[in-house]
PDB file of C-alpha atoms in Angstrom:
ATOM      1  CA  MET A   1     136.424 -34.340 -75.352  1.00  0.00           C
ATOM      2  CA  GLN A   2     139.151 -31.752 -75.669  1.00  0.00           C
ATOM      3  CA  LEU A   3     142.424 -32.506 -73.881  1.00  0.00           C
ATOM      4  CA  SER A   4     142.766 -30.099 -70.958  1.00  0.00           C
ATOM      5  CA  HIS A   5     145.911 -28.247 -69.945  1.00  0.00           C
ATOM      6  CA  ASN A   6     146.101 -30.238 -66.705  1.00  0.00           C
ATOM      7  CA  LEU A   7     145.834 -33.581 -68.484  1.00  0.00           C
ATOM      8  CA  ASN A   8     148.416 -32.451 -71.035  1.00  0.00           C
ATOM      9  CA  LYS A   9     150.767 -31.626 -68.145  1.00  0.00           C
ATOM     10  CA  TYR A  10     150.034 -34.943 -66.418  1.00  0.00           C
ATOM     11  CA  ILE A  11     150.820 -36.980 -69.542  1.00  0.00           C
ATOM     12  CA  ARG A  12     154.086 -35.098 -70.056  1.00  0.00           C
ATOM     13  CA  SER A  13     155.060 -35.948 -66.472  1.00  0.00           C
ATOM     14  CA  LEU A  14     154.842 -39.655 -67.318  1.00  0.00           C
ATOM     15  CA  HIS A  15     157.971 -39.341 -69.458  1.00  0.00           C
ATOM     16  CA  ASP A  16     159.842 -39.299 -66.136  1.00  0.00           C
ATOM     17  CA  ASN A  17     160.649 -42.583 -64.342  1.00  0.00           C
ATOM     18  CA  HIS A  18     159.834 -41.257 -60.877  1.00  0.00           C
ATOM     19  CA  SER A  19     156.495 -39.796 -61.958  1.00  0.00           C
ATOM     20  CA  ARG A  20     155.516 -43.047 -63.674  1.00  0.00           C
ATOM     21  CA  ASP A  21     156.235 -45.041 -60.538  1.00  0.00           C
ATOM     22  CA  GLN A  22     154.438 -42.510 -58.379  1.00  0.00           C
ATOM     23  CA  GLU A  23     151.325 -42.513 -60.561  1.00  0.00           C
ATOM     24  CA  GLN A  24     151.611 -46.217 -61.482  1.00  0.00           C
ATOM     25  CA  CYS A  25     150.791 -45.286 -65.081  1.00  0.00           C
ATOM     26  CA  PHE A  26     152.711 -45.269 -68.359  1.00  0.00           C
ATOM     27  CA  ILE A  27     152.346 -44.137 -71.973  1.00  0.00           C
ATOM     28  CA  VAL A  28     151.536 -46.480 -74.853  1.00  0.00           C
ATOM     29  CA  GLU A  29     151.964 -44.751 -78.189  1.00  0.00           C
ATOM     30  CA  GLY A  30     151.284 -45.658 -81.803  1.00  0.00           C
ATOM     31  CA  GLU A  31     148.598 -47.388 -83.839  1.00  0.00           C
ATOM     32  CA  LYS A  32     149.873 -50.960 -83.454  1.00  0.00           C
ATOM     33  CA  LEU A  33     150.372 -50.825 -79.705  1.00  0.00           C
ATOM     34  CA  CYS A  34     147.018 -49.145 -79.106  1.00  0.00           C
ATOM     35  CA  ARG A  35     145.331 -51.866 -81.157  1.00  0.00           C
ATOM     36  CA  GLU A  36     147.058 -54.508 -79.029  1.00  0.00           C
ATOM     37  CA  LEU A  37     145.861 -52.759 -75.893  1.00  0.00           C
ATOM     38  CA  LEU A  38     142.276 -53.461 -76.880  1.00  0.00           C
ATOM     39  CA  THR A  39     142.803 -57.201 -76.378  1.00  0.00           C
ATOM     40  CA  SER A  40     145.212 -57.005 -73.434  1.00  0.00           C
ATOM     41  CA  SER A  41     144.449 -57.361 -69.734  1.00  0.00           C
ATOM     42  CA  PHE A  42     145.890 -53.923 -68.924  1.00  0.00           C
ATOM     43  CA  THR A  43     143.659 -51.174 -67.567  1.00  0.00           C
ATOM     44  CA  VAL A  44     143.505 -48.136 -69.856  1.00  0.00           C
ATOM     45  CA  GLU A  45     142.875 -44.810 -68.147  1.00  0.00           C
ATOM     46  CA  CYS A  46     142.286 -42.783 -71.310  1.00  0.00           C
ATOM     47  CA  LEU A  47     143.129 -42.428 -74.997  1.00  0.00           C
ATOM     48  CA  VAL A  48     144.347 -39.276 -76.736  1.00  0.00           C
ATOM     49  CA  ILE A  49     144.003 -38.822 -80.479  1.00  0.00           C
ATOM     50  CA  ARG A  50     145.108 -35.984 -82.722  1.00  0.00           C
ATOM     51  CA  THR A  51     142.320 -33.996 -84.364  1.00  0.00           C
ATOM     52  CA  GLN A  52     141.726 -34.680 -88.066  1.00  0.00           C
ATOM     53  CA  SER A  53     143.185 -38.179 -87.739  1.00  0.00           C
ATOM     54  CA  SER A  54     142.986 -40.978 -90.275  1.00  0.00           C
ATOM     55  CA  GLU A  55     140.014 -43.300 -90.557  1.00  0.00           C
ATOM     56  CA  GLN A  56     142.080 -46.100 -88.980  1.00  0.00           C
ATOM     57  CA  LEU A  57     142.902 -44.065 -85.879  1.00  0.00           C
ATOM     58  CA  ASN A  58     139.331 -42.843 -85.518  1.00  0.00           C
ATOM     59  CA  SER A  59     138.199 -46.468 -85.717  1.00  0.00           C
ATOM     60  CA  ILE A  60     140.552 -47.425 -82.878  1.00  0.00           C
ATOM     61  CA  ALA A  61     139.297 -44.476 -80.834  1.00  0.00           C
ATOM     62  CA  SER A  62     135.719 -45.666 -81.348  1.00  0.00           C
ATOM     63  CA  GLU A  63     136.610 -49.107 -80.009  1.00  0.00           C
ATOM     64  CA  PHE A  64     138.079 -47.575 -76.860  1.00  0.00           C
ATOM     65  CA  SER A  65     135.018 -45.372 -76.483  1.00  0.00           C
ATOM     66  CA  HIS A  66     132.755 -48.437 -76.729  1.00  0.00           C
ATOM     67  CA  LYS A  67     134.680 -49.871 -73.773  1.00  0.00           C
ATOM     68  CA  ASN A  68     133.766 -46.725 -71.786  1.00  0.00           C
ATOM     69  CA  ILE A  69     137.345 -45.463 -71.878  1.00  0.00           C
ATOM     70  CA  PRO A  70     137.580 -41.651 -72.091  1.00  0.00           C
ATOM     71  CA  VAL A  71     138.840 -40.410 -75.461  1.00  0.00           C
ATOM     72  CA  TYR A  72     140.399 -36.952 -75.734  1.00  0.00           C
ATOM     73  CA  THR A  73     141.410 -34.946 -78.785  1.00  0.00           C
ATOM     74  CA  THR A  74     144.140 -32.349 -79.213  1.00  0.00           C
ATOM     75  CA  ASP A  75     145.645 -30.452 -82.110  1.00  0.00           C
ATOM     76  CA  GLU A  76     149.007 -31.266 -83.674  1.00  0.00           C
ATOM     77  CA  ARG A  77     150.901 -28.863 -81.429  1.00  0.00           C
ATOM     78  CA  GLY A  78     149.305 -30.303 -78.308  1.00  0.00           C
ATOM     79  CA  PHE A  79     149.999 -33.852 -79.391  1.00  0.00           C
ATOM     80  CA  LYS A  80     153.673 -33.134 -80.027  1.00  0.00           C
ATOM     81  CA  GLN A  81     153.908 -31.839 -76.462  1.00  0.00           C
ATOM     82  CA  ILE A  82     152.760 -35.143 -74.967  1.00  0.00           C
ATOM     83  CA  SER A  83     154.386 -37.487 -77.487  1.00  0.00           C
ATOM     84  CA  ALA A  84     157.695 -39.280 -76.927  1.00  0.00           C
ATOM     85  CA  MET A  85     158.170 -39.913 -80.649  1.00  0.00           C
ATOM     86  CA  GLN A  86     160.140 -37.843 -83.152  1.00  0.00           C
ATOM     87  CA  THR A  87     157.295 -38.257 -85.633  1.00  0.00           C
ATOM     88  CA  PRO A  88     154.097 -38.803 -83.615  1.00  0.00           C
ATOM     89  CA  GLN A  89     151.495 -41.127 -85.104  1.00  0.00           C
ATOM     90  CA  GLY A  90     148.685 -39.195 -83.466  1.00  0.00           C
ATOM     91  CA  ILE A  91     147.400 -41.718 -80.936  1.00  0.00           C
ATOM     92  CA  LEU A  92     148.457 -42.684 -77.420  1.00  0.00           C
ATOM     93  CA  ALA A  93     146.971 -44.221 -74.307  1.00  0.00           C
ATOM     94  CA  ILE A  94     147.612 -43.852 -70.598  1.00  0.00           C
ATOM     95  CA  VAL A  95     147.775 -47.298 -69.034  1.00  0.00           C
ATOM     96  CA  ARG A  96     147.993 -48.528 -65.459  1.00  0.00           C
ATOM     97  CA  TYR A  97     150.917 -50.663 -64.343  1.00  0.00           C
ATOM     98  CA  ALA A  98     150.269 -54.391 -64.378  1.00  0.00           C
ATOM     99  CA  LEU A  99     149.150 -55.792 -61.037  1.00  0.00           C
ATOM    100  CA  PRO A 100     151.864 -57.974 -59.479  1.00  0.00           C
ATOM    101  CA  THR A 101     151.261 -61.710 -59.596  1.00  0.00           C
ATOM    102  CA  SER A 102     153.068 -64.663 -58.087  1.00  0.00           C
ATOM    103  CA  LEU A 103     156.209 -65.645 -59.955  1.00  0.00           C
ATOM    104  CA  SER A 104     155.859 -68.781 -62.056  1.00  0.00           C
ATOM    105  CA  GLY A 105     157.852 -70.482 -64.795  1.00  0.00           C
ATOM    106  CA  ASN A 106     161.396 -69.767 -65.841  1.00  0.00           C
ATOM    107  CA  LEU A 107     162.875 -66.323 -65.377  1.00  0.00           C
ATOM    108  CA  ILE A 108     165.051 -63.917 -67.348  1.00  0.00           C
ATOM    109  CA  ILE A 109     167.201 -61.585 -65.250  1.00  0.00           C
ATOM    110  CA  LEU A 110     168.531 -58.465 -66.966  1.00  0.00           C
ATOM    111  CA  ASP A 111     171.316 -56.822 -65.001  1.00  0.00           C
ATOM    112  CA  GLY A 112     172.230 -53.288 -66.010  1.00  0.00           C
ATOM    113  CA  ILE A 113     170.607 -53.298 -69.464  1.00  0.00           C
ATOM    114  CA  SER A 114     170.402 -49.521 -69.659  1.00  0.00           C
ATOM    115  CA  ASP A 115     169.463 -49.047 -73.314  1.00  0.00           C
ATOM    116  CA  PRO A 116     165.644 -48.971 -73.666  1.00  0.00           C
ATOM    117  CA  GLY A 117     165.828 -50.321 -77.221  1.00  0.00           C
ATOM    118  CA  ASN A 118     167.869 -53.349 -76.169  1.00  0.00           C
ATOM    119  CA  LEU A 119     165.573 -53.944 -73.218  1.00  0.00           C
ATOM    120  CA  GLY A 120     162.450 -53.787 -75.369  1.00  0.00           C
ATOM    121  CA  THR A 121     163.989 -56.101 -77.960  1.00  0.00           C
ATOM    122  CA  ILE A 122     164.825 -58.683 -75.283  1.00  0.00           C
ATOM    123  CA  ILE A 123     161.266 -58.519 -73.918  1.00  0.00           C
ATOM    124  CA  ARG A 124     159.929 -59.062 -77.443  1.00  0.00           C
ATOM    125  CA  THR A 125     162.341 -61.958 -78.035  1.00  0.00           C
ATOM    126  CA  ALA A 126     161.453 -63.536 -74.691  1.00  0.00           C
ATOM    127  CA  ASP A 127     157.779 -63.441 -75.652  1.00  0.00           C
ATOM    128  CA  TRP A 128     158.597 -65.137 -78.979  1.00  0.00           C
ATOM    129  CA  PHE A 129     160.368 -68.021 -77.261  1.00  0.00           C
ATOM    130  CA  GLY A 130     157.746 -68.449 -74.543  1.00  0.00           C
ATOM    131  CA  PHE A 131     159.550 -66.817 -71.619  1.00  0.00           C
ATOM    132  CA  HIS A 132     157.015 -64.542 -69.948  1.00  0.00           C
ATOM    133  CA  THR A 133     158.671 -63.454 -66.705  1.00  0.00           C
ATOM    134  CA  LEU A 134     161.544 -60.979 -66.451  1.00  0.00           C
ATOM    135  CA  LEU A 135     163.421 -59.360 -63.585  1.00  0.00           C
ATOM    136  CA  LEU A 136     165.198 -56.041 -64.186  1.00  0.00           C
ATOM    137  CA  CYS A 137     167.978 -54.949 -61.864  1.00  0.00           C
ATOM    138  CA  GLY A 138     171.078 -52.779 -61.628  1.00  0.00           C
ATOM    139  CA  ASN A 139     170.752 -49.640 -63.713  1.00  0.00           C
ATOM    140  CA  SER A 140     168.478 -51.281 -66.266  1.00  0.00           C
ATOM    141  CA  ALA A 141     166.186 -49.006 -68.235  1.00  0.00           C
ATOM    142  CA  HIS A 142     162.701 -48.552 -66.849  1.00  0.00           C
ATOM    143  CA  ARG A 143     160.327 -51.337 -67.871  1.00  0.00           C
ATOM    144  CA  TYR A 144     157.730 -48.764 -68.969  1.00  0.00           C
ATOM    145  CA  ASN A 145     160.060 -46.241 -70.588  1.00  0.00           C
ATOM    146  CA  PRO A 146     158.241 -45.132 -73.784  1.00  0.00           C
ATOM    147  CA  LYS A 147     161.153 -46.340 -75.951  1.00  0.00           C
ATOM    148  CA  THR A 148     161.180 -49.696 -74.167  1.00  0.00           C
ATOM    149  CA  VAL A 149     157.433 -50.106 -74.631  1.00  0.00           C
ATOM    150  CA  ARG A 150     157.646 -49.316 -78.355  1.00  0.00           C
ATOM    151  CA  ALA A 151     160.574 -51.691 -78.863  1.00  0.00           C
ATOM    152  CA  THR A 152     158.579 -54.572 -77.370  1.00  0.00           C
ATOM    153  CA  MET A 153     156.068 -54.278 -80.239  1.00  0.00           C
ATOM    154  CA  GLY A 154     153.280 -55.287 -77.852  1.00  0.00           C
ATOM    155  CA  SER A 155     155.111 -58.039 -75.967  1.00  0.00           C
ATOM    156  CA  VAL A 156     155.098 -55.834 -72.861  1.00  0.00           C
ATOM    157  CA  PHE A 157     151.390 -56.677 -72.583  1.00  0.00           C
ATOM    158  CA  ARG A 158     152.099 -60.425 -72.515  1.00  0.00           C
ATOM    159  CA  THR A 159     154.986 -60.538 -70.056  1.00  0.00           C
ATOM    160  CA  GLN A 160     155.297 -60.097 -66.312  1.00  0.00           C
ATOM    161  CA  ILE A 161     158.153 -57.671 -65.633  1.00  0.00           C
ATOM    162  CA  TYR A 162     159.490 -57.096 -62.128  1.00  0.00           C
ATOM    163  CA  GLN A 163     161.769 -54.187 -61.246  1.00  0.00           C
ATOM    164  CA  PRO A 164     162.158 -54.338 -57.446  1.00  0.00           C
ATOM    165  CA  GLU A 165     164.206 -51.963 -55.335  1.00  0.00           C
ATOM    166  CA  ASN A 166     166.138 -54.856 -53.781  1.00  0.00           C
ATOM    167  CA  THR A 167     167.060 -57.574 -56.270  1.00  0.00           C
ATOM    168  CA  ILE A 168     168.705 -59.929 -53.776  1.00  0.00           C
ATOM    169  CA  GLU A 169     165.710 -59.897 -51.435  1.00  0.00           C
ATOM    170  CA  PHE A 170     163.464 -60.629 -54.418  1.00  0.00           C
ATOM    171  CA  ILE A 171     165.603 -63.596 -55.504  1.00  0.00           C
ATOM    172  CA  GLN A 172     165.831 -64.992 -51.984  1.00  0.00           C
ATOM    173  CA  GLU A 173     162.074 -64.752 -51.522  1.00  0.00           C
ATOM    174  CA  HIS A 174     160.856 -65.905 -54.930  1.00  0.00           C
ATOM    175  CA  CYS A 175     163.646 -68.050 -56.411  1.00  0.00           C
ATOM    176  CA  PRO A 176     165.078 -70.246 -53.628  1.00  0.00           C
ATOM    177  CA  ASP A 177     164.883 -73.412 -55.751  1.00  0.00           C
ATOM    178  CA  TYR A 178     165.988 -71.925 -59.095  1.00  0.00           C
ATOM    179  CA  ASP A 179     169.167 -72.757 -60.976  1.00  0.00           C
ATOM    180  CA  PHE A 180     170.902 -69.712 -62.457  1.00  0.00           C
ATOM    181  CA  TYR A 181     172.706 -69.681 -65.813  1.00  0.00           C
ATOM    182  CA  GLY A 182     174.674 -66.593 -66.789  1.00  0.00           C
ATOM    183  CA  ALA A 183     176.066 -65.501 -70.149  1.00  0.00           C
ATOM    184  CA  SER A 184     179.735 -64.547 -69.787  1.00  0.00           C
ATOM    185  CA  LEU A 185     182.677 -63.887 -72.091  1.00  0.00           C
ATOM    186  CA  SER A 186     185.021 -65.485 -69.548  1.00  0.00           C
ATOM    187  CA  ALA A 187     183.100 -68.763 -69.173  1.00  0.00           C
ATOM    188  CA  THR A 188     184.518 -72.100 -70.322  1.00  0.00           C
ATOM    189  CA  THR A 189     181.235 -73.980 -70.800  1.00  0.00           C
ATOM    190  CA  ARG A 190     179.788 -73.500 -74.271  1.00  0.00           C
ATOM    191  CA  LEU A 191     176.090 -72.720 -74.621  1.00  0.00           C
ATOM    192  CA  GLN A 192     175.509 -75.758 -76.842  1.00  0.00           C
ATOM    193  CA  ASP A 193     176.949 -78.023 -74.130  1.00  0.00           C
ATOM    194  CA  LEU A 194     174.686 -76.648 -71.428  1.00  0.00           C
ATOM    195  CA  HIS A 195     171.620 -78.688 -70.448  1.00  0.00           C
ATOM    196  CA  PRO A 196     169.444 -77.572 -67.516  1.00  0.00           C
ATOM    197  CA  THR A 197     168.934 -80.190 -64.815  1.00  0.00           C
ATOM    198  CA  SER A 198     166.077 -78.331 -63.124  1.00  0.00           C
ATOM    199  CA  ASP A 199     162.610 -77.422 -64.371  1.00  0.00           C
ATOM    200  CA  ARG A 200     162.965 -74.021 -62.713  1.00  0.00           C
ATOM    201  CA  TYR A 201     165.801 -71.833 -63.835  1.00  0.00           C
ATOM    202  CA  ALA A 202     166.796 -68.239 -64.475  1.00  0.00           C
ATOM    203  CA  LEU A 203     168.878 -66.911 -67.355  1.00  0.00           C
ATOM    204  CA  VAL A 204     171.059 -63.949 -66.403  1.00  0.00           C
ATOM    205  CA  PHE A 205     172.338 -61.337 -68.856  1.00  0.00           C
ATOM    206  CA  GLY A 206     174.583 -58.437 -67.906  1.00  0.00           C
ATOM    207  CA  SER A 207     175.525 -55.303 -69.783  1.00  0.00           C
ATOM    208  CA  GLU A 208     178.008 -55.513 -72.650  1.00  0.00           C
ATOM    209  CA  SER A 209     180.465 -53.236 -70.842  1.00  0.00           C
ATOM    210  CA  HIS A 210     180.286 -54.588 -67.281  1.00  0.00           C
ATOM    211  CA  GLY A 211     178.827 -58.092 -67.521  1.00  0.00           C
ATOM    212  CA  ILE A 212     176.931 -59.674 -64.643  1.00  0.00           C
ATOM    213  CA  SER A 213     177.344 -57.876 -61.312  1.00  0.00           C
ATOM    214  CA  LEU A 214     179.304 -59.534 -58.505  1.00  0.00           C
ATOM    215  CA  GLU A 215     176.223 -59.765 -56.286  1.00  0.00           C
ATOM    216  CA  LEU A 216     174.460 -61.872 -58.933  1.00  0.00           C
ATOM    217  CA  GLN A 217     177.500 -63.906 -59.936  1.00  0.00           C
ATOM    218  CA  LYS A 218     177.451 -65.685 -56.578  1.00  0.00           C
ATOM    219  CA  TYR A 219     174.023 -67.115 -57.417  1.00  0.00           C
ATOM    220  CA  LEU A 220     175.125 -68.647 -60.725  1.00  0.00           C
ATOM    221  CA  THR A 221     174.862 -72.410 -60.995  1.00  0.00           C
ATOM    222  CA  THR A 222     176.888 -72.248 -64.208  1.00  0.00           C
ATOM    223  CA  ASP A 223     178.098 -69.538 -66.530  1.00  0.00           C
ATOM    224  CA  TYR A 224     178.382 -70.133 -70.255  1.00  0.00           C
ATOM    225  CA  ILE A 225     179.795 -68.565 -73.375  1.00  0.00           C
ATOM    226  CA  ILE A 226     178.375 -68.257 -76.879  1.00  0.00           C
ATOM    227  CA  PRO A 227     181.382 -69.314 -78.987  1.00  0.00           C
ATOM    228  CA  ALA A 228     182.768 -66.810 -81.473  1.00  0.00           C
ATOM    229  CA  TYR A 229     183.796 -67.869 -84.971  1.00  0.00           C
ATOM    230  CA  GLY A 230     184.939 -64.435 -86.123  1.00  0.00           C
ATOM    231  CA  ASP A 231     186.798 -61.449 -84.761  1.00  0.00           C
ATOM    232  CA  ALA A 232     184.049 -59.287 -83.232  1.00  0.00           C
ATOM    233  CA  GLU A 233     184.840 -58.207 -79.688  1.00  0.00           C
ATOM    234  CA  SER A 234     181.411 -59.066 -78.311  1.00  0.00           C
ATOM    235  CA  LEU A 235     177.754 -59.666 -79.118  1.00  0.00           C
ATOM    236  CA  ASN A 236     175.004 -57.128 -78.610  1.00  0.00           C
ATOM    237  CA  VAL A 237     173.205 -58.222 -75.442  1.00  0.00           C
ATOM    238  CA  ALA A 238     169.845 -58.518 -77.218  1.00  0.00           C
ATOM    239  CA  VAL A 239     171.427 -60.806 -79.825  1.00  0.00           C
ATOM    240  CA  ALA A 240     173.110 -62.894 -77.116  1.00  0.00           C
ATOM    241  CA  ALA A 241     169.793 -63.189 -75.298  1.00  0.00           C
ATOM    242  CA  GLY A 242     168.036 -64.295 -78.486  1.00  0.00           C
ATOM    243  CA  ILE A 243     170.599 -67.034 -79.176  1.00  0.00           C
ATOM    244  CA  SER A 244     170.410 -68.217 -75.563  1.00  0.00           C
ATOM    245  CA  LEU A 245     166.612 -68.234 -75.463  1.00  0.00           C
ATOM    246  CA  TYR A 246     166.498 -70.279 -78.658  1.00  0.00           C
ATOM    247  CA  HIS A 247     168.822 -72.856 -77.082  1.00  0.00           C
ATOM    248  CA  PHE A 248     166.895 -73.096 -73.819  1.00  0.00           C
ATOM    249  CA  SER A 249     163.499 -73.157 -75.538  1.00  0.00           C
ATOM    250  CA  ASN A 250     164.616 -76.347 -77.303  1.00  0.00           C
ATOM    251  CA  MET A 251     165.396 -78.090 -74.031  1.00  0.00           C
ATOM    252  CA  GLY A 252     161.808 -79.334 -73.849  1.00  0.00           C
TER     253      GLY A 252
END
């Protein structure tokens, strides 16, 4: 089917955070991510493919079609209008938000991680180390920002990501028995000396410029520092998260 003007306009609206939340849909773009969608639990509303696409992309489109998912085509100009990529790959899907589930397992809290690339990298790293639940707060980037989704390399489909309007209410309701460990440049406890005493805990990471917000600091059981052995002023937050997740994943 040919992509209509109205559907083109609708897809373009999903580049906006408010429109995504209103429609409860987001854009998944690129060959790899669309392939991963085929085996995910997410509900796909439709697929759009550029006309005169490669055999690989046409094959993916056929698989979506076999699942009774509408497949639309558009020319190169039309695809560039709906794409969020500098160099579009020629395939994207419109996907419904994940249905909320009860919180289980350990939690990663990201406070004010505003860069979509950093956010997506942390989600991907969390998936690697077996942490599948994240809470975004402060002015963190949108969980389904197209850049965030691409940076996850598919891990967004395997993680439960909460982004509530009121973080404190969420924590009080869902995490009353959690211990909270926060990465901080001013801490005195070293990461390697930190050993969780509870089976249920949350790891808190703040922005590189502002750290963990005061409203979250009061929940911390312990803060910790990743020791520096050189002269760099700070670590990129995604790198700090990766080092921390490696440490905690080895705690058994």
